[in-house]
PDB file of C-alpha atoms and ligand atoms in Angstrom:
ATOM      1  CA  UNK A   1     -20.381  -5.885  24.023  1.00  0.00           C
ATOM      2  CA  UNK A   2     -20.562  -9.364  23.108  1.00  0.00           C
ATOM      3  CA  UNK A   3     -19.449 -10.419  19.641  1.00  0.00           C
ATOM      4  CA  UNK A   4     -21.670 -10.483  16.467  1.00  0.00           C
ATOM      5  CA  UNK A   5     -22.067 -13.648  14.949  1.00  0.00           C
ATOM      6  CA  UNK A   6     -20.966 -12.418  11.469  1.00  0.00           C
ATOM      7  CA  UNK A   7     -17.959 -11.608  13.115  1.00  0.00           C
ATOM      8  CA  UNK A   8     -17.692 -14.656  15.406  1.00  0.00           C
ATOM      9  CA  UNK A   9     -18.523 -16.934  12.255  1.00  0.00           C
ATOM     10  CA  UNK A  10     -16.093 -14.954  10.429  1.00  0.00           C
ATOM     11  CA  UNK A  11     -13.280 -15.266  13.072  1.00  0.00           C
ATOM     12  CA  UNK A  12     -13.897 -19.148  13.417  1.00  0.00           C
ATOM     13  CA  UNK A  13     -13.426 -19.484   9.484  1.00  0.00           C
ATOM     14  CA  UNK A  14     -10.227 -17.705  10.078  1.00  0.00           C
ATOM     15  CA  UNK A  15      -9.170 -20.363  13.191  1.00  0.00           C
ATOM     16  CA  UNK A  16      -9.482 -23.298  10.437  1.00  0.00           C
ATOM     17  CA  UNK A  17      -7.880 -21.167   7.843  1.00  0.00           C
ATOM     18  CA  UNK A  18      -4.919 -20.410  10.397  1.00  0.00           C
ATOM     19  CA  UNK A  19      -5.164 -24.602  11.859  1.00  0.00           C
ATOM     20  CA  UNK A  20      -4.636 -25.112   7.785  1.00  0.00           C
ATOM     21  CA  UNK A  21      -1.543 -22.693   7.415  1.00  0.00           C
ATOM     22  CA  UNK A  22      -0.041 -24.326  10.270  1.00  0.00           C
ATOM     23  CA  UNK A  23      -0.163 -27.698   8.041  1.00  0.00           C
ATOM     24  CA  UNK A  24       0.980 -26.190   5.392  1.00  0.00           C
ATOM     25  CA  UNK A  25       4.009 -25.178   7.024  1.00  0.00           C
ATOM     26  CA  UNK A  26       4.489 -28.567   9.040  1.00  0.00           C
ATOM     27  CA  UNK A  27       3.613 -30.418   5.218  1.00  0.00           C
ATOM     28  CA  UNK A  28       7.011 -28.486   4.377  1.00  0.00           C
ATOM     29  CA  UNK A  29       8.597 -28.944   6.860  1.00  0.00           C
ATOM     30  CA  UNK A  30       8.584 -32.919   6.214  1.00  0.00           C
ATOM     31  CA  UNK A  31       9.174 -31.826   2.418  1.00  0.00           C
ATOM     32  CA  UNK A  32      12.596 -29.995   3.245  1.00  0.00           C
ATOM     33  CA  UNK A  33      13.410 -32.712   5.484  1.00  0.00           C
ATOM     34  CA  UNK A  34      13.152 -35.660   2.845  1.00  0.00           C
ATOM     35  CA  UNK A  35      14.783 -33.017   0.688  1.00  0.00           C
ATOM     36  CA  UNK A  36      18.037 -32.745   3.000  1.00  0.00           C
ATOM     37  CA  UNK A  37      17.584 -29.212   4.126  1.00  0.00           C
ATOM     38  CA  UNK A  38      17.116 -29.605   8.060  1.00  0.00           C
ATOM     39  CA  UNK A  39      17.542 -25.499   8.339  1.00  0.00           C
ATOM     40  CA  UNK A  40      14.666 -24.312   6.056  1.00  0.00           C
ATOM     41  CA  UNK A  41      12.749 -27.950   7.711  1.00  0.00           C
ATOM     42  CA  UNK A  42      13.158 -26.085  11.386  1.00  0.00           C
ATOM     43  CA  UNK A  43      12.512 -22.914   9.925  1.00  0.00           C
ATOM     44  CA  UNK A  44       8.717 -24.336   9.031  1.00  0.00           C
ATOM     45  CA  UNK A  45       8.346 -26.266  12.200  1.00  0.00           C
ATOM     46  CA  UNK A  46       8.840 -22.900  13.584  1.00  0.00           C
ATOM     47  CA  UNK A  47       6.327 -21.342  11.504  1.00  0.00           C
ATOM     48  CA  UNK A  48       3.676 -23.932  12.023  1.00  0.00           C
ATOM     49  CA  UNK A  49       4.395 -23.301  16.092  1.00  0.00           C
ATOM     50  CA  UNK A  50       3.616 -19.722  15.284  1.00  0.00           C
ATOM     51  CA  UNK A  51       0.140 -20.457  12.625  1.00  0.00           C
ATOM     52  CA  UNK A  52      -0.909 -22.694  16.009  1.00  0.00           C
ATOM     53  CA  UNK A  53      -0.216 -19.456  18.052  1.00  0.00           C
ATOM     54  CA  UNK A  54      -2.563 -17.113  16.035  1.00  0.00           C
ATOM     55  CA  UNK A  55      -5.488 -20.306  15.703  1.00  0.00           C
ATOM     56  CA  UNK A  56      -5.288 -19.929  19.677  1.00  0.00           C
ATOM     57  CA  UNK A  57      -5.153 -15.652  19.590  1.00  0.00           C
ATOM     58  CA  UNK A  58      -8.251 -15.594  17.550  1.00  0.00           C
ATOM     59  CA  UNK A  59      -9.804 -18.464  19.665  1.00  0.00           C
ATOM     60  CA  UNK A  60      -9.642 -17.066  22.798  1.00  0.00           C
ATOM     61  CA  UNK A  61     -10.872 -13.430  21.225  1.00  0.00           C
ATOM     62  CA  UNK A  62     -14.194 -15.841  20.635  1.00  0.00           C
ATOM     63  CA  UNK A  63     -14.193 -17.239  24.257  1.00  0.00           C
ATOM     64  CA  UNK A  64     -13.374 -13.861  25.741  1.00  0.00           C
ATOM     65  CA  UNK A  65     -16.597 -12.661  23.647  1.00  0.00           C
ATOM     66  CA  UNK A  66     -19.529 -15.025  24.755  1.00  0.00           C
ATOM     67  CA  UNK A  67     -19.217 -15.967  21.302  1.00  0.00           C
ATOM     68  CA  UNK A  68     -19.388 -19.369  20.087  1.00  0.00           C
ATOM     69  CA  UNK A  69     -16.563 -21.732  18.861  1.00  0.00           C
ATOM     70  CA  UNK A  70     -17.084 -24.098  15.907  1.00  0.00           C
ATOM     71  CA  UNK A  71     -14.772 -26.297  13.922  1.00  0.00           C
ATOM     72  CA  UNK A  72     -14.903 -27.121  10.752  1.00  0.00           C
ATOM     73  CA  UNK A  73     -12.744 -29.997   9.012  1.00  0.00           C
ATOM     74  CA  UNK A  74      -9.058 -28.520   7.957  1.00  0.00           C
ATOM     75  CA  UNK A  75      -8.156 -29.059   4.064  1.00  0.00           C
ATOM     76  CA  UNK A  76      -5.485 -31.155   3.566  1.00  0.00           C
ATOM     77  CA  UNK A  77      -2.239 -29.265   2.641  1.00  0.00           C
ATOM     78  CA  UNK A  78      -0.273 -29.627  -0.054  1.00  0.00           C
ATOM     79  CA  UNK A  79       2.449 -32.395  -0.425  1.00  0.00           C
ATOM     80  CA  UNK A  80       5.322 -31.624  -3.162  1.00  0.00           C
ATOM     81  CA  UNK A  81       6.891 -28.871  -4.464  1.00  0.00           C
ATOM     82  CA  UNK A  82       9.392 -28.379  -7.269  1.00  0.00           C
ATOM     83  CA  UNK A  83      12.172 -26.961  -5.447  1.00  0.00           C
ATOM     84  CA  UNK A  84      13.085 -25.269  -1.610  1.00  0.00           C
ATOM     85  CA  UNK A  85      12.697 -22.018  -3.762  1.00  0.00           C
ATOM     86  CA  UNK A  86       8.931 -23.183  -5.154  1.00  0.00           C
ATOM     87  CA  UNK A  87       8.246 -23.801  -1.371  1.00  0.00           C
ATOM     88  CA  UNK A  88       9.057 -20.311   0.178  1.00  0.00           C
ATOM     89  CA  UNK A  89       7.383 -18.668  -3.428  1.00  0.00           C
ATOM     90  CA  UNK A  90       3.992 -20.671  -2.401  1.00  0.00           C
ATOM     91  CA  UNK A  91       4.656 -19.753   1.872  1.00  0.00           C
ATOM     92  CA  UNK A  92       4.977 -16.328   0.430  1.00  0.00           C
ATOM     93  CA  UNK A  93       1.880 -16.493  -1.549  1.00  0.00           C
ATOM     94  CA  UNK A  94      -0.059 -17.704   0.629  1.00  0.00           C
ATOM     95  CA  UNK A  95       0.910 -15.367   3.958  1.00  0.00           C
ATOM     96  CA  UNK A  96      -0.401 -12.723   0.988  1.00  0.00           C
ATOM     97  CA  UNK A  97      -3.768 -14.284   1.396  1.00  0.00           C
ATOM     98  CA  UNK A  98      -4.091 -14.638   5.056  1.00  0.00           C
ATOM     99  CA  UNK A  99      -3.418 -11.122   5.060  1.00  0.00           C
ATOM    100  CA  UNK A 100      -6.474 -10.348   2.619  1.00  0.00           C
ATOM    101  CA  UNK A 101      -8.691 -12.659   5.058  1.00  0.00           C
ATOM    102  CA  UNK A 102      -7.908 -10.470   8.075  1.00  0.00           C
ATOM    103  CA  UNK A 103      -8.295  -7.296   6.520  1.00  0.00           C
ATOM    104  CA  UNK A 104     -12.068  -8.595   5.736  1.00  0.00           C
ATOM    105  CA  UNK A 105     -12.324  -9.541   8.663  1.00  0.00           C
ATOM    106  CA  UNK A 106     -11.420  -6.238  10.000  1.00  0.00           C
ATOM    107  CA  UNK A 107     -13.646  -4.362   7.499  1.00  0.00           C
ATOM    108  CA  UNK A 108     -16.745  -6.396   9.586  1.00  0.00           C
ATOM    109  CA  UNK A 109     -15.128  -5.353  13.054  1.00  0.00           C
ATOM    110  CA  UNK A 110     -15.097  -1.552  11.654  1.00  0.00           C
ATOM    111  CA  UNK A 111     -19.053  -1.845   9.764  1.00  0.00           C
ATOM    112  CA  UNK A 112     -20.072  -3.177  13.272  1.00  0.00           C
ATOM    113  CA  UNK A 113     -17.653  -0.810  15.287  1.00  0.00           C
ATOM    114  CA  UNK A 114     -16.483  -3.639  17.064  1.00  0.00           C
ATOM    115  CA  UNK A 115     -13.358  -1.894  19.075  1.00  0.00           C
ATOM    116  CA  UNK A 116     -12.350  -4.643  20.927  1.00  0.00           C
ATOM    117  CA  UNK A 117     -12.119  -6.642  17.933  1.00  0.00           C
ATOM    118  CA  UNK A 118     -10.327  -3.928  15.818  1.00  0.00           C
ATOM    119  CA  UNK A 119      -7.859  -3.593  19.006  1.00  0.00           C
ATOM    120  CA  UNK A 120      -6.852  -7.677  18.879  1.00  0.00           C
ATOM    121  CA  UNK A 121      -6.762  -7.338  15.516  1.00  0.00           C
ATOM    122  CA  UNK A 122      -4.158  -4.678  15.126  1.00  0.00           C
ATOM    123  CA  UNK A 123      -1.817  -7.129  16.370  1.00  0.00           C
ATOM    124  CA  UNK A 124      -2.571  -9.194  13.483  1.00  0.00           C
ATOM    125  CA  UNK A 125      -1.736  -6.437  10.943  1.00  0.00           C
ATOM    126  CA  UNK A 126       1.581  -6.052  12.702  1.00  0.00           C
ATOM    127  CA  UNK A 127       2.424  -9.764  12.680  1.00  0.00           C
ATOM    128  CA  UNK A 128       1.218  -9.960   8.645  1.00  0.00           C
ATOM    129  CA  UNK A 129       3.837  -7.491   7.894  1.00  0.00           C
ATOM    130  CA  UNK A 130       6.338  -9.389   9.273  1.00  0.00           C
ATOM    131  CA  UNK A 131       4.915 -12.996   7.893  1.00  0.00           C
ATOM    132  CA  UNK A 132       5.121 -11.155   4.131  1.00  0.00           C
ATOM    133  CA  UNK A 133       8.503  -9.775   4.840  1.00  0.00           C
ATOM    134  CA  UNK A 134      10.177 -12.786   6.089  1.00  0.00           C
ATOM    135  CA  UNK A 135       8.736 -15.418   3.139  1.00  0.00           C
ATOM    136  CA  UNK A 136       9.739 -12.970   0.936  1.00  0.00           C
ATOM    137  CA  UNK A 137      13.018 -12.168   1.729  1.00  0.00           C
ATOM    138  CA  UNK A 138      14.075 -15.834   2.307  1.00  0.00           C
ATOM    139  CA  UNK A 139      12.593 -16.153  -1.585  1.00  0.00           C
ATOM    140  CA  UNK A 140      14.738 -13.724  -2.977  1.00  0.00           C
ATOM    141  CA  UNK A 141      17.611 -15.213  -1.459  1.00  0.00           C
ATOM    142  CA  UNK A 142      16.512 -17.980  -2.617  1.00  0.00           C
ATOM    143  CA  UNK A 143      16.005 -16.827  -6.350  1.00  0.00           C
ATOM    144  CA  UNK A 144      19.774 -15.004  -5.858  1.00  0.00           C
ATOM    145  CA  UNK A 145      21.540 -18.314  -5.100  1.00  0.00           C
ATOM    146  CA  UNK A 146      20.024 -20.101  -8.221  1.00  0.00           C
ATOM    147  CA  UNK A 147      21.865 -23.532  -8.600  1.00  0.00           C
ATOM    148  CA  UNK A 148      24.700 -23.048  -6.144  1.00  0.00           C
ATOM    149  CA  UNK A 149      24.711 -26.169  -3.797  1.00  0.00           C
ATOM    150  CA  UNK A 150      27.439 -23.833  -1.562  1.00  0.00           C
ATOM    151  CA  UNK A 151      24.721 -21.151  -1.327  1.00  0.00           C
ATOM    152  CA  UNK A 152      21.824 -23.713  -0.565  1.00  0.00           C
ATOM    153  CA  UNK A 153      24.341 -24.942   1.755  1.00  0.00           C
ATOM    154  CA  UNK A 154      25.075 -21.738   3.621  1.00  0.00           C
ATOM    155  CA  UNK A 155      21.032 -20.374   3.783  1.00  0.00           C
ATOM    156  CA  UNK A 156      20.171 -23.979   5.523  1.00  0.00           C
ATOM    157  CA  UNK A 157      22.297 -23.755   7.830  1.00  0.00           C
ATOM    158  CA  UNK A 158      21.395 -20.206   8.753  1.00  0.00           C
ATOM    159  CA  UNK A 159      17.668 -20.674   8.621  1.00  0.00           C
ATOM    160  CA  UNK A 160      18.146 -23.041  11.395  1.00  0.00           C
ATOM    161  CA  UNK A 161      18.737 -21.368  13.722  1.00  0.00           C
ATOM    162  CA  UNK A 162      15.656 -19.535  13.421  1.00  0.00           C
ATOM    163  CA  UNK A 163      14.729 -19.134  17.369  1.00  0.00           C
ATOM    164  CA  UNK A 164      11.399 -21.168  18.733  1.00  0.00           C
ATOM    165  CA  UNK A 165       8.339 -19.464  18.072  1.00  0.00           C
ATOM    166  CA  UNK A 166       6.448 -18.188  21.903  1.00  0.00           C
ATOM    167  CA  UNK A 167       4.176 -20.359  23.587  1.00  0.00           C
ATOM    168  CA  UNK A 168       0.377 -20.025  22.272  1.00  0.00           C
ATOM    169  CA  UNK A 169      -1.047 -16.799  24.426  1.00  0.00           C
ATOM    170  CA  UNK A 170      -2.981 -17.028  27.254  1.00  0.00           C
ATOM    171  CA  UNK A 171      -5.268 -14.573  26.147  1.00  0.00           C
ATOM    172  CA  UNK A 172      -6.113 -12.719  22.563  1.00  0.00           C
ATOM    173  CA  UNK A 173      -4.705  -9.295  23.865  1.00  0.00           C
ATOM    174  CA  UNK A 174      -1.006 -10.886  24.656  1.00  0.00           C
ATOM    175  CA  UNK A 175       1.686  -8.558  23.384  1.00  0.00           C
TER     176      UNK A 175
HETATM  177 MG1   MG B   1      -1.080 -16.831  10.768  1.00  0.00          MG
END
């Protein structure tokens, strides 16, 4: 069954959207680094690896398709935030609303009973859990150590040694 181009134009949107999270989390990254955390900077390069992973995952569900690929321009990111706790509130934030965009996107996948779609796509429901729980917890930690330098200290250096995100998959099915 080849895909539908409401879902194909949908699923492109959601390439740029993911292209644009990815420099987000790079634009961050270079934040935290001019802001002498290295830790929460790796941490982001890290996450932008993994934004580039899922840009691929929903490319290649297109290719695999016979659907078409288009790209649109990618809005430039944000530049400056208040503090490394306003950064991880607004990562936080915004994994809330790339988790919104792929539940519509599902909703088209189940209206068209697209099953191939709605299989690649459980993988993305997984990994949105996970995206929420991890910006979220690294807030609150965040919030607890308030104006401790020590604390700051002690959560850079342990963010850092977040481990490198996989290599983009070779096809949108990849475990
Ligand atoms: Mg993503």
């Amino acid at each position: 069954m080849e895909i539908s181009k409401e879902l194909a134009d949908a699923i492109n949107d959601q390439i740029n959207f993911e292209l644009y999270s990815a420099y987000i989390y790079l634009s961050m990254a270079a934040w935290l680094e001019e802001n002498n955390l290295p830790g929460m900077a790796h941490w982001m390069e890290v996450q932008f690896n993994e934004e580039y992973a899922h840009a691929i995952r929903f490319y290649r569900h297109i290719i695999e398709r016979g659907g078409r690929v288009i790209f649109k321009a990618i809005d430039a990111p944000q530049t400056d935030w208040a503090s490394a706790l306003d950064v991880f509130e607004t990562a936080y934030e915004h994994e809330k609303v790339v988790t919104a965009r792929i539940y519509k996107i599902g909703e088209i996948a189940n209206k068209e009973g697209d099953k191939g779609a709605q299989s690649m796509l459980q993988w993305f429901y997984k990994e949105q859990v996970e995206e929420e729980k991890n910006t979220s917890e690294i807030r609150d930690n965040l919030k607890r150590a308030g104006d401790s330098r020590q604390i700051l200290f002690m959560l850079d250096r342990e963010l850092g040694a977040r481990p490198p995100a996989p290599a983009p998959p070779l096809d949108s099915m990849a475990p």
